[in-house]
Amino acid sequence: MKQALKASRIANASNKQTKDILSAVGQLFKDLPMDAPPPFTGEKVYNIVSKITNNADPYESIKLKNIKKCKSLVPHLQDLIDRSEDPLLTAIRIAIAGNVIDHGVNREFDIEQAIEDILKQEFAYFDYEKFKSQLDTVDEILYLGDNSGESVFDKLLLKQLGKKVIYAVKENPIINDTTQKEAGLIGINDLASVISSGSNAPGTILDTCSQEFRDIFNNSSMIISKGQGNFEGLSEEDAPIFFLLRAKCPVIARDLDVEIDSIIFKSS
Amino acid sequence: MKQALKASRIANASNKQTKDILSAVGQLFKDLPMDAPPPFTGEKVYNIVSKITNNADPYESIKLKNIKKCKSLVPHLQDLIDRSEDPLLTAIRIAIAGNVIDHGVNREFDIEQAIEDILKQEFAYFDYEKFKSQLDTVDEILYLGDNSGESVFDKLLLKQLGKKVIYAVKENPIINDTTQKEAGLIGINDLASVISSGSNAPGTILDTCSQEFRDIFNNSSMIISKGQGNFEGLSEEDAPIFFLLRAKCPVIARDLDVEIDSIIFKSS
């Protein structure tokens, strides 16, 4: 309900449209299974907002603004990576910092502050050694993107990984998540093949993804999953996933048994 | 939705009951008029909680705890009133401080801190002179109670008013509002005739009140209305009302054009 209201405002919904959105979202509850993962509900909620406001991409200008902002930080961040003792780890930290950009759960964030904090923050889970040894053995990585600004920082990590990467994005606009369009603007294609997950959920729920994507997923020997939405959809899957995220919501923090705002680098 | 979830927890609802409550509340939205005042919606929401949890008075123990706490402060507060330069005004301030006890909007409060703050706080509206001159001319006051702990402090004000008072309470339990039962525990009857408004809304909406109450209301030459719920229901009524409240929610603060947490002593 809170997200529906926020999204209505971002989509410039009229009062009447906002009321209709909240009514329609209210109707959803009855038919939602108790164990519906948040991205499942999220897709439905944001679809309602798009339909009622007749706006297929309410977050378009926000995404462009975030991409522009994040791009402006790239030279400095690339320099930080290059000069750091462990460039791969620094790139991972920066890619996690991008996860602070979130218009679904929280609207307030300061990306520069987040980077500064996360560069110094202790990981609550830190499966880095396992990550490095697995990285040595694989030829290809499936990388599950999250929000559009974050994808700018993902690109820095892609460079550092130095592997063939398949970068998965959402099929159609959903909140501020990266689609093919934003991936193109960022130039993810320079370093990875960008594919659609076939899903519009703000997170990866395999059942809602295309068969093509599921085949790639099931055949992957190493998967990097960015952000809460992907974690929520995939945390129970039996697959070689490394989750990179900031635990921004209390439910996820509790689920992982960490403090809120912890940074997570966790092997499945 | 947020209040429904909080109330579900207070009523010790099972997960299944909580889901059913949220589903039922979700269904409400479609049929709610856009201009439905919060107490109108509140009554429906809390009724759902009571029905589904089969608990007619989920806030019973909270009310008792608040009453006990507030009663324990009475000797000290009575002393403050007696020794103050303007005992009536001090009693009014203390009666407003009781308004901080609120399990609907906010669950966290510190009553002693609230009293200390409110004794020093500037009023955002201060129709005290008008109040005093009106008080001089009337024989009887209709006093609209709010929450149960607050009623303990209202009693101190009743004493100070020194007039015949009709103290109106809710017909049946609704959140932590005062009903005949709590009024009895507090001994409001020692200083006023306690009547029911005939309504179960957490605020006074005349349409939902009994004809008997409406007659009393319409014939009153001076009315004291405590709290946000009564203000929300009555702010547009053409009646000789003095509103005493703390503006705890942003919508009311905006409506009154005051900062949040302002204290209000406002003639209608």
XYZ file of C-alpha atoms in Angstrom:
536
model
C 0.000 0.000 0.000
C 2.833 2.332 0.912
C 4.676 1.498 -2.287
C 1.481 1.882 -4.316
C 0.986 5.333 -2.835
C 4.584 6.345 -3.512
C 4.446 5.011 -7.048
C 1.157 6.843 -7.647
C 2.822 10.079 -6.690
C 5.851 9.412 -8.867
C 3.471 8.625 -11.751
C 1.689 11.951 -11.100
C -1.593 10.157 -10.511
C -4.612 12.376 -9.874
C -6.393 11.993 -6.534
C -9.059 9.936 -8.274
C -6.432 7.719 -9.912
C -4.610 7.332 -6.589
C -7.845 6.238 -4.931
C -8.472 3.774 -7.775
C -4.926 2.428 -7.462
C -5.257 1.880 -3.717
C -8.667 0.252 -4.203
C -7.284 -2.096 -6.840
C -4.249 -2.933 -4.690
C -6.571 -3.522 -1.741
C -8.494 -6.041 -3.848
C -5.242 -7.904 -4.488
C -4.757 -8.988 -0.896
C -7.517 -11.550 -0.862
C -5.974 -13.573 -3.668
C -2.328 -13.280 -2.632
C -0.912 -16.465 -1.159
C 0.526 -15.896 2.313
C 3.960 -16.892 1.105
C 3.952 -14.719 -2.025
C 7.468 -13.280 -2.371
C 7.591 -9.456 -2.485
C 8.627 -9.285 -6.177
C 5.508 -11.316 -7.053
C 3.297 -8.794 -5.264
C 5.415 -5.893 -6.498
C 4.857 -6.752 -10.137
C 1.110 -6.743 -9.635
C 1.134 -3.495 -7.653
C 3.278 -1.559 -10.129
C 1.263 -2.961 -13.041
C -1.852 -1.489 -11.496
C -0.117 1.885 -11.161
C 0.996 1.781 -14.806
C -2.418 0.752 -16.074
C -4.436 3.262 -14.097
C -2.100 6.170 -14.830
C -1.686 4.973 -18.404
C 2.062 5.327 -17.951
C 4.135 2.320 -18.951
C 7.302 3.699 -17.380
C 6.597 6.095 -14.492
C 10.202 5.881 -13.279
C 11.740 6.780 -16.642
C 13.021 10.207 -15.648
C 14.180 8.922 -12.262
C 16.142 6.153 -13.966
C 17.773 8.623 -16.345
C 18.659 10.907 -13.458
C 20.179 8.035 -11.470
C 22.170 6.791 -14.452
C 23.497 10.279 -15.107
C 24.444 10.742 -11.465
C 26.159 7.353 -11.252
C 27.970 7.864 -14.543
C 29.376 11.133 -13.237
C 31.010 9.185 -10.406
C 32.590 6.568 -12.636
C 35.996 8.202 -13.310
C 36.569 8.694 -9.590
C 35.351 5.174 -8.763
C 37.441 3.569 -11.490
C 40.412 5.399 -10.035
C 39.552 4.084 -6.547
C 39.365 0.547 -7.923
C 42.615 0.844 -9.847
C 44.535 2.194 -6.906
C 43.109 -0.171 -4.311
C 44.939 -3.138 -2.857
C 42.227 -5.513 -4.017
C 40.558 -4.045 -7.111
C 38.050 -6.916 -7.415
C 36.832 -6.487 -3.853
C 36.638 -2.707 -4.209
C 34.570 -3.148 -7.372
C 32.287 -5.532 -5.477
C 31.841 -2.994 -2.690
C 30.995 -0.268 -5.188
C 28.534 -2.560 -6.964
C 26.825 -3.137 -3.602
C 26.764 0.598 -2.914
C 24.665 0.987 -6.063
C 22.063 -1.110 -4.318
C 21.245 1.831 -2.056
C 19.399 3.414 -4.990
C 15.904 2.275 -4.268
C 12.599 3.942 -4.922
C 10.540 0.949 -3.909
C 11.402 0.643 -0.258
C 13.152 3.902 0.545
C 13.104 7.105 -1.387
C 15.855 8.906 0.417
C 19.395 7.986 -0.319
C 22.712 9.638 -0.878
C 24.745 7.616 -3.305
C 28.055 9.324 -2.595
C 27.613 8.828 1.138
C 26.635 5.198 0.533
C 29.813 4.556 -1.431
C 31.947 6.167 1.237
C 30.235 4.109 3.955
C 30.250 0.823 2.102
C 33.913 1.104 1.172
C 34.671 0.985 4.894
C 31.810 -1.227 6.111
C 32.392 -4.757 7.416
C 30.494 -7.425 5.486
C 27.874 -9.315 7.519
C 28.453 -12.272 5.183
C 31.718 -12.483 3.319
C 32.111 -15.478 1.003
C 34.859 -13.798 -0.963
C 37.386 -16.644 -0.855
C 34.789 -19.065 -2.177
C 33.847 -16.501 -4.813
C 37.431 -16.117 -6.006
C 38.090 -19.840 -6.244
C 34.825 -20.381 -8.113
C 35.665 -17.475 -10.408
C 38.924 -19.185 -11.326
C 37.085 -22.284 -12.520
C 34.291 -20.814 -14.644
C 34.242 -19.431 -18.161
C 30.970 -17.611 -17.947
C 28.932 -15.828 -15.290
C 25.238 -15.057 -15.213
C 24.810 -11.639 -13.612
C 21.338 -10.603 -12.440
C 20.963 -6.823 -12.556
C 18.807 -4.739 -10.288
C 18.217 -0.998 -10.505
C 19.362 1.246 -13.325
C 21.822 3.422 -11.437
C 23.304 0.323 -9.836
C 23.933 -1.121 -13.301
C 26.403 1.714 -13.935
C 28.468 0.403 -11.032
C 27.880 -3.212 -12.096
C 29.711 -2.309 -15.276
C 32.795 -1.470 -13.214
C 32.580 -4.899 -11.616
C 32.072 -6.609 -15.002
C 35.363 -5.080 -16.117
C 37.083 -6.404 -13.013
C 35.643 -9.909 -13.357
C 37.286 -10.291 -16.745
C 34.971 -13.146 -17.713
C 32.304 -13.697 -20.308
C 29.150 -12.408 -18.658
C 25.462 -12.707 -19.423
C 23.757 -9.711 -17.832
C 20.041 -10.292 -17.195
C 17.576 -7.404 -17.090
C 13.817 -7.046 -16.775
C 11.539 -7.580 -19.749
C 9.524 -4.379 -19.285
C 9.834 -1.329 -17.031
C 9.242 -2.121 -13.374
C 10.063 0.517 -10.747
C 13.625 1.705 -11.459
C 14.947 -1.690 -12.536
C 17.222 -1.997 -15.535
C 15.681 -3.085 -18.824
C 17.399 -3.513 -22.197
C 16.918 0.205 -22.772
C 18.864 1.349 -19.697
C 21.474 -1.368 -20.199
C 22.002 0.153 -23.633
C 22.339 3.665 -22.256
C 24.942 2.458 -19.778
C 26.779 0.397 -22.381
C 26.576 -2.879 -20.477
C 26.721 -4.503 -23.938
C 30.367 -3.441 -24.220
C 31.263 -6.004 -21.577
C 28.427 -8.540 -21.498
C 25.590 -9.991 -23.502
C 22.438 -8.413 -22.159
C 19.402 -10.673 -22.042
C 15.922 -10.263 -20.664
C 14.788 -12.511 -17.842
C 11.406 -12.495 -19.543
C 9.893 -11.308 -16.286
C 8.514 -7.990 -15.104
C 8.751 -8.806 -11.424
C 11.090 -6.484 -9.468
C 13.255 -9.476 -8.637
C 13.917 -12.864 -10.168
C 11.178 -15.421 -9.594
C 12.046 -18.300 -11.892
C 8.399 -19.249 -12.476
C 7.745 -15.847 -14.022
C 10.856 -15.919 -16.235
C 11.054 -17.100 -19.826
C 12.024 -20.695 -20.621
C 15.067 -19.319 -22.422
C 16.215 -17.508 -19.282
C 15.505 -20.503 -17.061
C 17.663 -22.662 -19.308
C 20.540 -20.215 -19.010
C 20.021 -19.996 -15.258
C 19.941 -23.761 -14.795
C 23.069 -24.230 -16.910
C 25.086 -21.518 -15.165
C 28.038 -22.572 -13.104
C 28.283 -19.177 -11.404
C 25.584 -16.593 -10.805
C 25.891 -13.137 -9.278
C 22.595 -11.841 -7.945
C 22.306 -8.146 -7.129
C 19.899 -6.622 -4.662
C 16.997 -7.511 -2.433
C 14.435 -8.336 -5.102
C 16.615 -10.998 -6.681
C 17.520 -12.349 -3.254
C 13.857 -12.570 -2.253
C 13.036 -14.532 -5.377
C 16.094 -16.806 -5.366
C 17.181 -17.323 -1.756
C 15.632 -20.814 -1.700
C 16.895 -21.923 -5.111
C 19.487 -24.652 -5.339
C 21.954 -22.911 -7.666
C 25.544 -21.579 -7.494
C 24.539 -18.052 -6.602
C 26.511 -15.282 -4.921
C 24.148 -12.715 -3.496
C 25.411 -9.135 -3.324
C 23.066 -6.784 -1.562
C 22.454 -4.330 1.162
C 19.827 -5.589 3.624
C 17.621 -2.528 3.485
C 14.373 -3.877 4.876
C 13.781 -5.378 8.335
C 12.283 -8.590 6.967
C 15.355 -9.410 4.889
C 17.675 -8.364 7.705
C 15.814 -10.722 10.054
C 15.809 -13.492 7.465
C 19.597 -13.210 7.180
C 20.008 -12.618 10.904
C 21.925 -9.372 10.353
C 21.538 -5.741 11.349
C 19.551 -3.570 8.965
C 21.763 -1.895 6.306
C 24.298 -4.703 6.552
C 26.176 -5.525 3.392
C 25.920 -9.100 2.232
C 28.255 -11.132 0.040
C 26.773 -14.557 0.460
C 27.101 -17.824 -1.345
C 23.836 -19.747 -1.656
C -3.316 -1.062 6.529
C -0.597 -0.065 8.943
C -3.123 0.365 11.747
C -4.793 -2.935 10.839
C -1.442 -4.680 11.078
C -0.610 -3.040 14.403
C -4.040 -3.849 15.800
C -3.717 -7.455 14.602
C -0.524 -7.792 16.578
C -2.019 -6.214 19.673
C -4.970 -8.612 19.358
C -2.500 -11.526 19.116
C -3.873 -12.513 15.729
C -2.373 -15.655 14.177
C -0.593 -15.262 10.835
C -3.677 -16.625 9.109
C -5.936 -14.193 10.973
C -3.588 -11.313 10.165
C -3.720 -12.218 6.483
C -7.513 -12.408 6.659
C -7.657 -9.032 8.403
C -5.468 -7.368 5.770
C -7.487 -8.988 2.984
C -10.745 -7.762 4.499
C -9.331 -4.264 5.031
C -8.056 -4.302 1.455
C -11.590 -5.035 0.268
C -12.803 -1.948 2.144
C -10.957 0.521 -0.044
C -13.173 0.120 -3.073
C -16.284 1.200 -1.221
C -14.760 3.987 0.860
C -15.710 7.461 -0.312
C -12.651 9.592 -1.073
C -13.639 12.055 1.618
C -14.318 9.446 4.329
C -13.013 10.908 7.603
C -10.411 8.712 9.355
C -12.693 7.763 12.278
C -15.235 6.418 9.745
C -12.588 4.172 8.205
C -11.074 3.424 11.611
C -14.312 2.018 12.978
C -14.572 -0.405 10.053
C -10.914 -1.447 10.278
C -10.952 -2.129 14.028
C -14.294 -3.931 13.718
C -12.685 -6.298 11.247
C -9.826 -6.924 13.690
C -12.262 -7.631 16.531
C -14.437 -9.928 14.445
C -11.628 -11.968 12.928
C -9.734 -12.352 16.203
C -13.003 -12.875 18.066
C -11.813 -10.299 20.571
C -14.265 -7.508 21.373
C -11.693 -5.451 23.253
C -8.135 -6.140 22.073
C -6.847 -2.987 23.805
C -8.317 -3.865 27.210
C -5.017 -4.564 28.970
C -3.360 -1.578 27.279
C -6.162 0.673 28.493
C -5.828 -0.637 32.032
C -2.069 -0.132 31.941
C -2.446 3.431 30.664
C -5.067 4.278 33.257
C -2.883 2.898 36.027
C 0.141 4.827 34.777
C -1.797 8.070 34.442
C -3.453 7.637 37.840
C -0.028 7.259 39.421
C 0.862 10.727 38.127
C -2.277 12.411 39.448
C -1.037 13.525 42.893
C 1.987 15.210 41.337
C -0.097 16.772 38.542
C -2.780 17.986 40.937
C -0.012 19.611 42.931
C 1.370 21.260 39.777
C -2.089 22.598 38.952
C -2.700 23.872 42.477
C 0.621 25.659 42.686
C 0.532 27.152 39.190
C -0.225 30.760 38.411
C -3.133 29.765 36.204
C -4.540 26.438 37.427
C -7.159 26.250 34.668
C -4.577 26.671 31.922
C -2.216 24.172 33.551
C -5.062 21.665 33.748
C -5.774 22.266 30.061
C -2.133 21.659 29.183
C -2.112 18.423 31.165
C -5.344 17.306 29.507
C -3.673 17.890 26.131
C -0.596 15.944 27.231
C -2.856 12.927 27.753
C -3.528 13.093 24.034
C -0.034 11.780 23.378
C -1.273 8.320 24.445
C -2.143 6.871 21.097
C -1.957 3.313 19.865
C -3.665 4.044 16.584
C -1.192 6.384 14.948
C 1.940 6.024 17.052
C 2.789 3.333 19.514
C 5.762 4.940 21.113
C 5.173 7.633 23.649
C 6.473 8.742 26.977
C 3.696 10.300 28.973
C 5.921 11.904 31.579
C 8.112 13.458 28.923
C 4.996 14.633 27.068
C 3.686 16.388 30.168
C 7.016 18.059 30.791
C 7.201 19.227 27.157
C 3.614 20.370 26.885
C 3.758 22.367 30.107
C 6.396 24.525 28.428
C 5.240 24.333 24.800
C 3.779 27.346 22.990
C 0.272 26.781 21.663
C -0.058 26.931 17.859
C -3.660 28.061 18.405
C -4.577 29.636 21.685
C -8.222 30.675 22.051
C -7.981 30.763 25.816
C -9.482 34.214 26.346
C -12.517 33.268 24.296
C -12.705 30.023 26.219
C -12.687 31.767 29.575
C -15.335 34.278 28.640
C -17.554 31.567 27.205
C -16.989 29.475 30.326
C -18.311 32.337 32.428
C -21.600 32.372 30.561
C -22.510 28.683 30.425
C -23.992 26.352 33.000
C -23.111 23.113 31.313
C -20.346 21.788 29.109
C -20.354 18.810 26.778
C -16.913 17.197 26.975
C -15.935 14.696 24.296
C -13.446 12.182 25.655
C -10.751 10.439 23.688
C -8.384 7.735 24.980
C -8.613 6.042 28.348
C -5.364 7.286 29.871
C -6.183 10.798 28.701
C -9.503 10.587 30.544
C -7.561 10.401 33.827
C -6.128 13.821 33.048
C -9.479 15.066 31.754
C -10.778 14.463 35.260
C -8.252 16.990 36.584
C -9.568 19.512 34.087
C -13.198 18.728 34.967
C -12.376 19.646 38.555
C -10.857 22.928 37.432
C -13.777 23.818 35.155
C -16.141 23.749 38.115
C -19.189 23.387 35.863
C -21.806 20.756 35.267
C -20.278 18.520 32.626
C -21.617 15.821 30.353
C -18.690 13.561 29.475
C -19.250 11.608 26.250
C -17.560 8.262 25.663
C -17.706 5.572 22.983
C -20.526 3.054 22.894
C -18.289 -0.012 22.530
C -14.541 -0.636 22.728
C -12.639 0.974 19.861
C -8.835 1.122 20.021
C -7.917 2.589 23.415
C -10.832 5.029 23.562
C -12.760 5.524 26.760
C -16.068 3.694 27.149
C -18.443 3.701 30.109
C -16.315 0.954 31.655
C -13.063 2.946 31.712
C -14.891 6.127 32.714
C -16.155 4.148 35.702
C -12.666 2.921 36.610
C -11.369 6.488 36.485
C -14.312 7.863 38.438
C -15.310 10.428 35.826
C -18.821 10.001 37.247
C -17.703 11.803 40.414
C -17.509 15.037 38.453
C -19.662 14.572 35.354
C -22.529 12.593 33.926
C -21.023 10.067 31.594
C -23.003 9.334 28.439
C -22.320 7.261 25.377
C -22.098 8.979 22.002
C -23.816 5.912 20.625
C -20.963 5.554 18.175
C -18.039 3.161 17.900
C -16.009 5.355 15.601
C -12.639 6.446 17.078
C -13.791 10.053 16.859
C -17.117 11.838 16.805
C -18.957 11.661 13.493
C -22.424 12.964 14.233
C -24.077 10.748 11.623
C -22.891 7.664 13.454
C -23.989 8.912 16.900
C -27.286 8.235 18.621
C -30.188 10.656 18.271
C -29.994 11.206 22.028
C -26.358 12.272 21.766
C -27.022 14.465 18.744
C -29.750 16.278 20.653
C -27.362 16.958 23.533
C -24.669 18.056 21.084
C -26.993 20.404 19.216
C -28.280 21.954 22.423
C -24.857 22.508 23.960
C -23.670 26.056 24.403
C -20.080 24.938 24.998
C -18.305 21.825 23.836
C -14.762 20.644 24.606
C -13.473 18.183 22.062
C -10.371 16.179 22.910
C -7.977 14.673 20.420
C -7.493 14.127 16.724
C -10.347 11.684 16.125
C -12.969 14.077 17.467
C -11.370 16.956 15.556
C -11.411 14.971 12.310
C -15.095 14.226 12.718
C -16.185 17.662 13.919
C -13.859 20.262 12.390
C -16.488 21.244 9.823
C -19.443 21.319 12.224
C -21.090 24.607 13.049
C -21.094 24.320 16.837
C -19.470 26.108 19.828
C -16.544 23.723 20.062
C -13.126 24.187 21.619
C -10.708 21.655 20.201
C -7.904 20.512 22.483
C -5.407 18.268 20.796
C -1.888 17.565 19.802
C -1.471 17.524 16.018
C 0.222 14.137 15.806
C -0.282 13.263 12.162
C 0.998 15.187 9.137
C -2.455 15.453 7.531
C -3.983 17.185 10.561
C -0.907 19.373 10.980
C -1.211 20.447 7.331
C -4.950 20.964 7.690
C -4.354 23.302 10.638
C -1.269 24.831 9.024
C 0.921 24.023 12.024
C 4.086 22.047 12.673
C 3.618 18.414 13.568
C 3.274 17.855 17.356
C 1.907 21.352 17.829
C -0.566 21.789 20.635
C -3.918 23.193 19.638
C -6.483 25.077 21.694
C -8.826 26.220 19.003
C -12.307 27.598 18.914
C -14.398 26.338 15.996
